[in-house]
PDB file of C-alpha atoms in Angstrom:
ATOM      1  CA  MET U   1       7.405 -46.505   8.072  1.00 50.00           C
ATOM      2  CA  GLN U   2       6.008 -45.456  11.419  1.00 51.00           C
ATOM      3  CA  LYS U   3       9.177 -43.586  12.236  1.00 50.00           C
ATOM      4  CA  ARG U   4       9.099 -41.598   9.004  1.00 51.00           C
ATOM      5  CA  PHE U   5       5.501 -40.700   9.518  1.00 50.00           C
ATOM      6  CA  THR U   6       6.308 -39.459  13.051  1.00 63.00           C
ATOM      7  CA  ILE U   7       9.177 -37.311  11.803  1.00 58.00           C
ATOM      8  CA  PHE U   8       6.941 -35.879   9.008  1.00 55.00           C
ATOM      9  CA  SER U   9       4.150 -35.117  11.554  1.00 55.00           C
ATOM     10  CA  LEU U  10       6.604 -33.235  13.774  1.00 52.00           C
ATOM     11  CA  LEU U  11       7.923 -31.316  10.944  1.00 51.00           C
ATOM     12  CA  ILE U  12       4.487 -30.211   9.890  1.00 58.00           C
ATOM     13  CA  ILE U  13       3.486 -29.241  13.411  1.00 54.00           C
ATOM     14  CA  THR U  14       6.717 -27.164  13.870  1.00 50.00           C
ATOM     15  CA  ILE U  15       6.157 -25.319  10.595  1.00 52.00           C
ATOM     16  CA  PHE U  16       2.535 -24.625  11.623  1.00 47.00           C
ATOM     17  CA  MET U  17       3.510 -23.189  15.059  1.00 48.00           C
ATOM     18  CA  ILE U  18       6.122 -20.976  13.431  1.00 48.00           C
ATOM     19  CA  PHE U  19       3.505 -19.617  11.118  1.00 46.00           C
ATOM     20  CA  ILE U  20       1.028 -19.097  13.929  1.00 44.00           C
ATOM     21  CA  THR U  21       3.546 -17.231  15.983  1.00 43.00           C
ATOM     22  CA  GLY U  22       4.434 -14.992  13.086  1.00 45.00           C
ATOM     23  CA  CYS U  23       0.864 -14.128  12.435  1.00 44.00           C
ATOM     24  CA  THR U  24       0.287 -13.341  16.169  1.00 42.00           C
ATOM     25  CA  ASN U  25       3.346 -11.037  16.188  1.00 53.00           C
ATOM     26  CA  ASP U  26       2.160  -9.281  13.079  1.00 73.00           C
ATOM     27  CA  LYS U  27      -1.250  -8.550  14.749  1.00 77.00           C
ATOM     28  CA  ASP U  28       0.604  -6.511  17.441  1.00 91.00           C
ATOM     29  CA  LYS U  29       2.070  -4.163  14.816  1.00 96.00           C
ATOM     30  CA  ILE U  30       0.337  -0.885  14.000  1.00 97.00           C
ATOM     31  CA  ALA U  31       2.828   0.504  11.576  1.00 98.00           C
ATOM     32  CA  TYR U  32       5.743  -0.521   9.340  1.00 98.00           C
ATOM     33  CA  ILE U  33       8.710   1.593   8.500  1.00 98.00           C
ATOM     34  CA  SER U  34      12.011   1.336   6.524  1.00 98.00           C
ATOM     35  CA  SER U  35      14.647   3.689   5.445  1.00 97.00           C
ATOM     36  CA  ASN U  36      14.830   4.857   1.756  1.00 95.00           C
ATOM     37  CA  THR U  37      18.651   5.311   1.581  1.00 91.00           C
ATOM     38  CA  ASN U  38      19.951   6.883  -1.743  1.00 88.00           C
ATOM     39  CA  SER U  39      16.333   8.003  -2.704  1.00 93.00           C
ATOM     40  CA  GLU U  40      15.711  10.705  -5.165  1.00 93.00           C
ATOM     41  CA  TYR U  41      14.984  13.077  -2.263  1.00 91.00           C
ATOM     42  CA  GLU U  42      18.422  12.391  -0.858  1.00 92.00           C
ATOM     43  CA  LYS U  43      20.003  12.895  -4.280  1.00 92.00           C
ATOM     44  CA  THR U  44      18.266  16.185  -4.994  1.00 93.00           C
ATOM     45  CA  PHE U  45      19.304  17.543  -1.626  1.00 92.00           C
ATOM     46  CA  LYS U  46      22.862  16.479  -2.242  1.00 89.00           C
ATOM     47  CA  ASP U  47      22.987  17.763  -5.867  1.00 93.00           C
ATOM     48  CA  LEU U  48      21.508  21.176  -4.977  1.00 91.00           C
ATOM     49  CA  GLN U  49      23.629  21.344  -1.720  1.00 89.00           C
ATOM     50  CA  LEU U  50      20.549  22.145   0.285  1.00 91.00           C
ATOM     51  CA  GLY U  51      21.626  20.087   3.367  1.00 91.00           C
ATOM     52  CA  ILE U  52      20.615  16.717   4.744  1.00 93.00           C
ATOM     53  CA  ILE U  53      17.553  14.677   4.364  1.00 96.00           C
ATOM     54  CA  TYR U  54      16.454  11.319   5.930  1.00 97.00           C
ATOM     55  CA  ASP U  55      13.819   9.590   3.825  1.00 97.00           C
ATOM     56  CA  PHE U  56      11.618   6.671   4.856  1.00 98.00           C
ATOM     57  CA  ASN U  57       8.681   4.624   3.783  1.00 97.00           C
ATOM     58  CA  LEU U  58       5.884   4.510   6.342  1.00 98.00           C
ATOM     59  CA  LYS U  59       2.824   1.997   6.136  1.00 98.00           C
ATOM     60  CA  LEU U  60      -0.225   2.243   8.303  1.00 97.00           C
ATOM     61  CA  PRO U  61      -2.352  -0.780   8.042  1.00 97.00           C
ATOM     62  CA  TYR U  62      -4.898   0.688  10.416  1.00 96.00           C
ATOM     63  CA  ALA U  63      -4.652   4.331   9.299  1.00 96.00           C
ATOM     64  CA  ASP U  64      -8.220   5.260  10.194  1.00 95.00           C
ATOM     65  CA  LYS U  65      -7.448   4.340  13.833  1.00 96.00           C
ATOM     66  CA  SER U  66      -3.831   5.504  14.141  1.00 97.00           C
ATOM     67  CA  TRP U  67      -2.307   8.708  15.482  1.00 97.00           C
ATOM     68  CA  VAL U  68       1.228   9.423  14.307  1.00 97.00           C
ATOM     69  CA  ASN U  69       3.840  11.505  16.210  1.00 98.00           C
ATOM     70  CA  ILE U  70       7.177  12.337  14.536  1.00 98.00           C
ATOM     71  CA  TRP U  71       9.569  14.711  16.399  1.00 98.00           C
ATOM     72  CA  VAL U  72      13.196  15.678  16.771  1.00 97.00           C
ATOM     73  CA  GLU U  73      14.921  15.853  20.103  1.00 97.00           C
ATOM     74  CA  GLY U  74      17.889  18.005  20.567  1.00 95.00           C
ATOM     75  CA  TYR U  75      20.948  17.586  23.021  1.00 95.00           C
ATOM     76  CA  ARG U  76      23.760  19.978  23.517  1.00 93.00           C
ATOM     77  CA  ASP U  77      26.896  19.049  25.618  1.00 92.00           C
ATOM     78  CA  GLY U  78      24.998  16.117  27.185  1.00 94.00           C
ATOM     79  CA  LYS U  79      21.905  18.069  28.195  1.00 95.00           C
ATOM     80  CA  PRO U  80      18.483  18.607  26.589  1.00 96.00           C
ATOM     81  CA  MET U  81      18.238  21.751  24.439  1.00 93.00           C
ATOM     82  CA  GLU U  82      15.662  24.399  25.261  1.00 89.00           C
ATOM     83  CA  PRO U  83      13.177  23.427  24.019  1.00 91.00           C
ATOM     84  CA  SER U  84      14.109  19.836  23.870  1.00 92.00           C
ATOM     85  CA  ILE U  85      11.833  19.106  20.948  1.00 95.00           C
ATOM     86  CA  LEU U  86      13.106  21.101  17.937  1.00 95.00           C
ATOM     87  CA  THR U  87      10.299  20.376  15.560  1.00 96.00           C
ATOM     88  CA  GLU U  88       7.350  17.857  15.495  1.00 97.00           C
ATOM     89  CA  LEU U  89       4.550  16.700  13.278  1.00 97.00           C
ATOM     90  CA  SER U  90       1.295  14.910  14.579  1.00 97.00           C
ATOM     91  CA  TYR U  91      -1.584  13.569  12.515  1.00 96.00           C
ATOM     92  CA  GLY U  92      -3.933  10.750  12.111  1.00 95.00           C
ATOM     93  CA  PHE U  93      -7.410   9.188  11.677  1.00 95.00           C
ATOM     94  CA  SER U  94      -7.199   8.970   7.899  1.00 94.00           C
ATOM     95  CA  PRO U  95     -10.420   8.475   5.844  1.00 94.00           C
ATOM     96  CA  GLN U  96      -8.531   5.529   4.359  1.00 94.00           C
ATOM     97  CA  GLN U  97      -8.098   2.188   6.302  1.00 95.00           C
ATOM     98  CA  VAL U  98      -4.589   1.720   4.860  1.00 96.00           C
ATOM     99  CA  GLU U  99      -1.983   4.284   4.044  1.00 96.00           C
ATOM    100  CA  GLU U 100       1.522   4.019   2.718  1.00 96.00           C
ATOM    101  CA  GLY U 101       3.881   6.785   1.606  1.00 96.00           C
ATOM    102  CA  ARG U 102       6.958   8.960   2.174  1.00 96.00           C
ATOM    103  CA  MET U 103       7.999  10.283   5.632  1.00 97.00           C
ATOM    104  CA  GLY U 104      11.172  12.042   6.605  1.00 97.00           C
ATOM    105  CA  PHE U 105      13.217  14.783   8.215  1.00 98.00           C
ATOM    106  CA  GLY U 106      15.249  17.547   6.582  1.00 96.00           C
ATOM    107  CA  ILE U 107      18.069  19.901   7.666  1.00 94.00           C
ATOM    108  CA  ILE U 108      18.232  22.876   5.349  1.00 93.00           C
ATOM    109  CA  ASN U 109      21.482  24.902   5.251  1.00 85.00           C
ATOM    110  CA  SER U 110      20.790  28.115   3.331  1.00 78.00           C
ATOM    111  CA  ASN U 111      23.094  31.167   3.749  1.00 74.00           C
ATOM    112  CA  ASN U 112      24.040  30.076   7.231  1.00 75.00           C
ATOM    113  CA  ASP U 113      20.437  29.782   8.220  1.00 85.00           C
ATOM    114  CA  ILE U 114      19.739  26.372   9.557  1.00 90.00           C
ATOM    115  CA  GLN U 115      16.147  25.148   9.365  1.00 94.00           C
ATOM    116  CA  LEU U 116      14.533  21.903  10.287  1.00 96.00           C
ATOM    117  CA  PHE U 117      11.379  20.398   8.829  1.00 97.00           C
ATOM    118  CA  LEU U 118       9.379  17.105   8.911  1.00 98.00           C
ATOM    119  CA  TYR U 119       7.078  15.681   6.189  1.00 97.00           C
ATOM    120  CA  SER U 120       4.731  12.639   5.736  1.00 96.00           C
ATOM    121  CA  ALA U 121       2.029  11.757   3.254  1.00 86.00           C
ATOM    122  CA  GLY U 122       0.062  14.810   2.440  1.00 85.00           C
ATOM    123  CA  ILE U 123       1.356  16.801   5.383  1.00 93.00           C
ATOM    124  CA  HIS U 124       4.503  18.744   6.538  1.00 93.00           C
ATOM    125  CA  SER U 125       5.852  21.132   9.054  1.00 94.00           C
ATOM    126  CA  LEU U 126       7.025  24.590   8.275  1.00 92.00           C
ATOM    127  CA  PRO U 127      10.745  24.935   8.318  1.00 92.00           C
ATOM    128  CA  GLN U 128      11.951  26.099  11.720  1.00 91.00           C
ATOM    129  CA  SER U 129      15.246  27.954  12.292  1.00 90.00           C
ATOM    130  CA  VAL U 130      17.608  26.806  14.945  1.00 88.00           C
ATOM    131  CA  ASP U 131      20.783  28.244  16.499  1.00 81.00           C
ATOM    132  CA  ASN U 132      23.564  28.155  13.970  1.00 76.00           C
ATOM    133  CA  ASN U 133      26.047  27.396  16.790  1.00 73.00           C
ATOM    134  CA  LEU U 134      24.618  23.976  16.969  1.00 73.00           C
ATOM    135  CA  PHE U 135      26.164  23.280  13.547  1.00 72.00           C
ATOM    136  CA  SER U 136      29.627  24.830  13.981  1.00 68.00           C
ATOM    137  CA  GLN U 137      31.715  24.282  10.862  1.00 63.00           C
ATOM    138  CA  SER U 138      34.731  23.559  13.033  1.00 61.00           C
ATOM    139  CA  ALA U 139      33.177  20.324  14.305  1.00 75.00           C
ATOM    140  CA  ILE U 140      33.047  16.812  12.849  1.00 88.00           C
ATOM    141  CA  SER U 141      29.605  15.775  11.813  1.00 89.00           C
ATOM    142  CA  SER U 142      27.820  12.544  11.112  1.00 92.00           C
ATOM    143  CA  TRP U 143      24.280  11.561  10.055  1.00 93.00           C
ATOM    144  CA  ASP U 144      22.937   7.959  10.093  1.00 96.00           C
ATOM    145  CA  TYR U 145      19.773   6.062   9.725  1.00 97.00           C
ATOM    146  CA  ALA U 146      19.024   4.155  12.966  1.00 97.00           C
ATOM    147  CA  ILE U 147      17.093   1.498  11.061  1.00 97.00           C
ATOM    148  CA  GLY U 148      17.808  -0.274   7.827  1.00 95.00           C
ATOM    149  CA  SER U 149      16.044  -0.702   4.425  1.00 95.00           C
ATOM    150  CA  LYS U 150      14.329  -3.852   5.766  1.00 96.00           C
ATOM    151  CA  GLU U 151      10.837  -3.167   6.978  1.00 97.00           C
ATOM    152  CA  ILE U 152      10.303  -3.189  10.710  1.00 97.00           C
ATOM    153  CA  GLY U 153       7.073  -3.183  12.674  1.00 98.00           C
ATOM    154  CA  LEU U 154       6.014  -0.875  15.445  1.00 98.00           C
ATOM    155  CA  LYS U 155       3.589  -1.685  18.317  1.00 97.00           C
ATOM    156  CA  SER U 156       0.990   0.890  19.422  1.00 97.00           C
ATOM    157  CA  GLY U 157       2.689   3.432  21.701  1.00 97.00           C
ATOM    158  CA  GLU U 158       6.183   2.256  21.004  1.00 97.00           C
ATOM    159  CA  GLU U 159       8.863   4.921  20.529  1.00 97.00           C
ATOM    160  CA  LYS U 160      11.478   4.265  17.920  1.00 97.00           C
ATOM    161  CA  ILE U 161      14.720   6.115  17.095  1.00 98.00           C
ATOM    162  CA  ILE U 162      14.894   6.061  13.341  1.00 98.00           C
ATOM    163  CA  ALA U 163      17.748   8.586  12.490  1.00 98.00           C
ATOM    164  CA  VAL U 164      20.518  10.398  14.275  1.00 97.00           C
ATOM    165  CA  TYR U 165      22.539  13.560  13.498  1.00 96.00           C
ATOM    166  CA  ARG U 166      25.725  14.183  15.412  1.00 95.00           C
ATOM    167  CA  ARG U 167      28.489  16.736  15.916  1.00 92.00           C
ATOM    168  CA  ALA U 168      31.727  16.234  17.943  1.00 90.00           C
ATOM    169  CA  GLU U 169      34.857  18.247  18.421  1.00 86.00           C
ATOM    170  CA  ASN U 170      37.564  15.606  17.687  1.00 84.00           C
ATOM    171  CA  SER U 171      36.088  12.210  16.503  1.00 86.00           C
ATOM    172  CA  ILE U 172      32.900  10.388  15.833  1.00 89.00           C
ATOM    173  CA  ARG U 173      32.600   7.028  17.557  1.00 91.00           C
ATOM    174  CA  THR U 174      30.341   4.181  16.709  1.00 92.00           C
ATOM    175  CA  TYR U 175      27.277   3.641  18.978  1.00 94.00           C
ATOM    176  CA  ASP U 176      24.194   1.219  19.036  1.00 95.00           C
ATOM    177  CA  TYR U 177      21.364   3.595  18.501  1.00 95.00           C
ATOM    178  CA  GLN U 178      18.889   1.126  19.850  1.00 92.00           C
ATOM    179  CA  ASP U 179      20.638   0.500  23.187  1.00 96.00           C
ATOM    180  CA  ILE U 180      19.707   3.027  25.883  1.00 94.00           C
ATOM    181  CA  ASP U 181      23.113   2.853  27.592  1.00 96.00           C
ATOM    182  CA  SER U 182      25.031   3.362  24.450  1.00 96.00           C
ATOM    183  CA  LEU U 183      22.696   6.177  23.361  1.00 96.00           C
ATOM    184  CA  ASN U 184      23.211   8.041  26.770  1.00 96.00           C
ATOM    185  CA  LYS U 185      26.997   7.730  26.425  1.00 96.00           C
ATOM    186  CA  MET U 186      26.789   9.288  22.891  1.00 96.00           C
ATOM    187  CA  ILE U 187      24.713  12.180  24.087  1.00 96.00           C
ATOM    188  CA  GLU U 188      27.273  12.771  26.910  1.00 95.00           C
ATOM    189  CA  GLU U 189      30.267  12.563  24.647  1.00 93.00           C
ATOM    190  CA  ASP U 190      29.123  14.414  21.497  1.00 94.00           C
ATOM    191  CA  THR U 191      28.706  18.228  21.383  1.00 92.00           C
ATOM    192  CA  THR U 192      25.363  18.000  19.451  1.00 93.00           C
ATOM    193  CA  VAL U 193      22.906  15.218  19.006  1.00 95.00           C
ATOM    194  CA  LEU U 194      19.611  15.256  17.167  1.00 96.00           C
ATOM    195  CA  LEU U 195      17.325  12.185  17.447  1.00 98.00           C
ATOM    196  CA  LEU U 196      14.521  11.632  15.032  1.00 98.00           C
ATOM    197  CA  LYS U 197      11.790   9.600  16.750  1.00 98.00           C
ATOM    198  CA  ILE U 198       8.400   8.194  15.800  1.00 98.00           C
ATOM    199  CA  LYS U 199       5.478   6.788  17.779  1.00 98.00           C
ATOM    200  CA  VAL U 200       2.243   5.442  16.383  1.00 98.00           C
ATOM    201  CA  GLU U 201      -0.798   4.880  18.680  1.00 97.00           C
ATOM    202  CA  GLU U 202      -4.096   3.127  18.154  1.00 95.00           C
ATOM    203  CA  ARG U 203      -6.852   5.489  19.292  1.00 88.00           C
ATOM    204  CA  ASN U 204     -10.546   5.914  19.131  1.00 79.00           C
ATOM    205  CA  GLU U 205     -11.647   9.357  18.028  1.00 66.00           C
TER     206      GLU U 205
END
């Protein structure tokens, strides 16, 4: 009887510690994001042959104290483009304590005019034209989400790559988008790389 009680007590303590650890980790998170693969936004872009769109769900549990930065970095032949940030969107200090909604990045291909834009809940950037040579039709292209449909948390000030667009001359290899060495190798080997990044910071106005 004593032995059973001891095992039961240890089990309860272990479960309690796991619960406490999980709660502590959640308190470090200032934002939660997940990909919306095969969303209606994606389907609309595909059906109308407008280009490519990356769609996400973004939740801000402390929206009234958060500042959100979303941007696209561009690389050509292993070097940063000029300018290296092709488009960006910044906003924050919502009147609401909690906010949740759509966020994403689109590449519009209209009559050989390539335009990039960003959007989030109630805000968007104007489409910005980029050099068409970055999207040469002779190259092989690939676009991927760098995170899955399962929600992940972001700490204050943490930069996260959430999507990648790539072009290469001969073949597209597989890389780990969250590993810095793998990422640098991809930038060096592919002709064009666009990285969609997000950072959420806790600030005082």
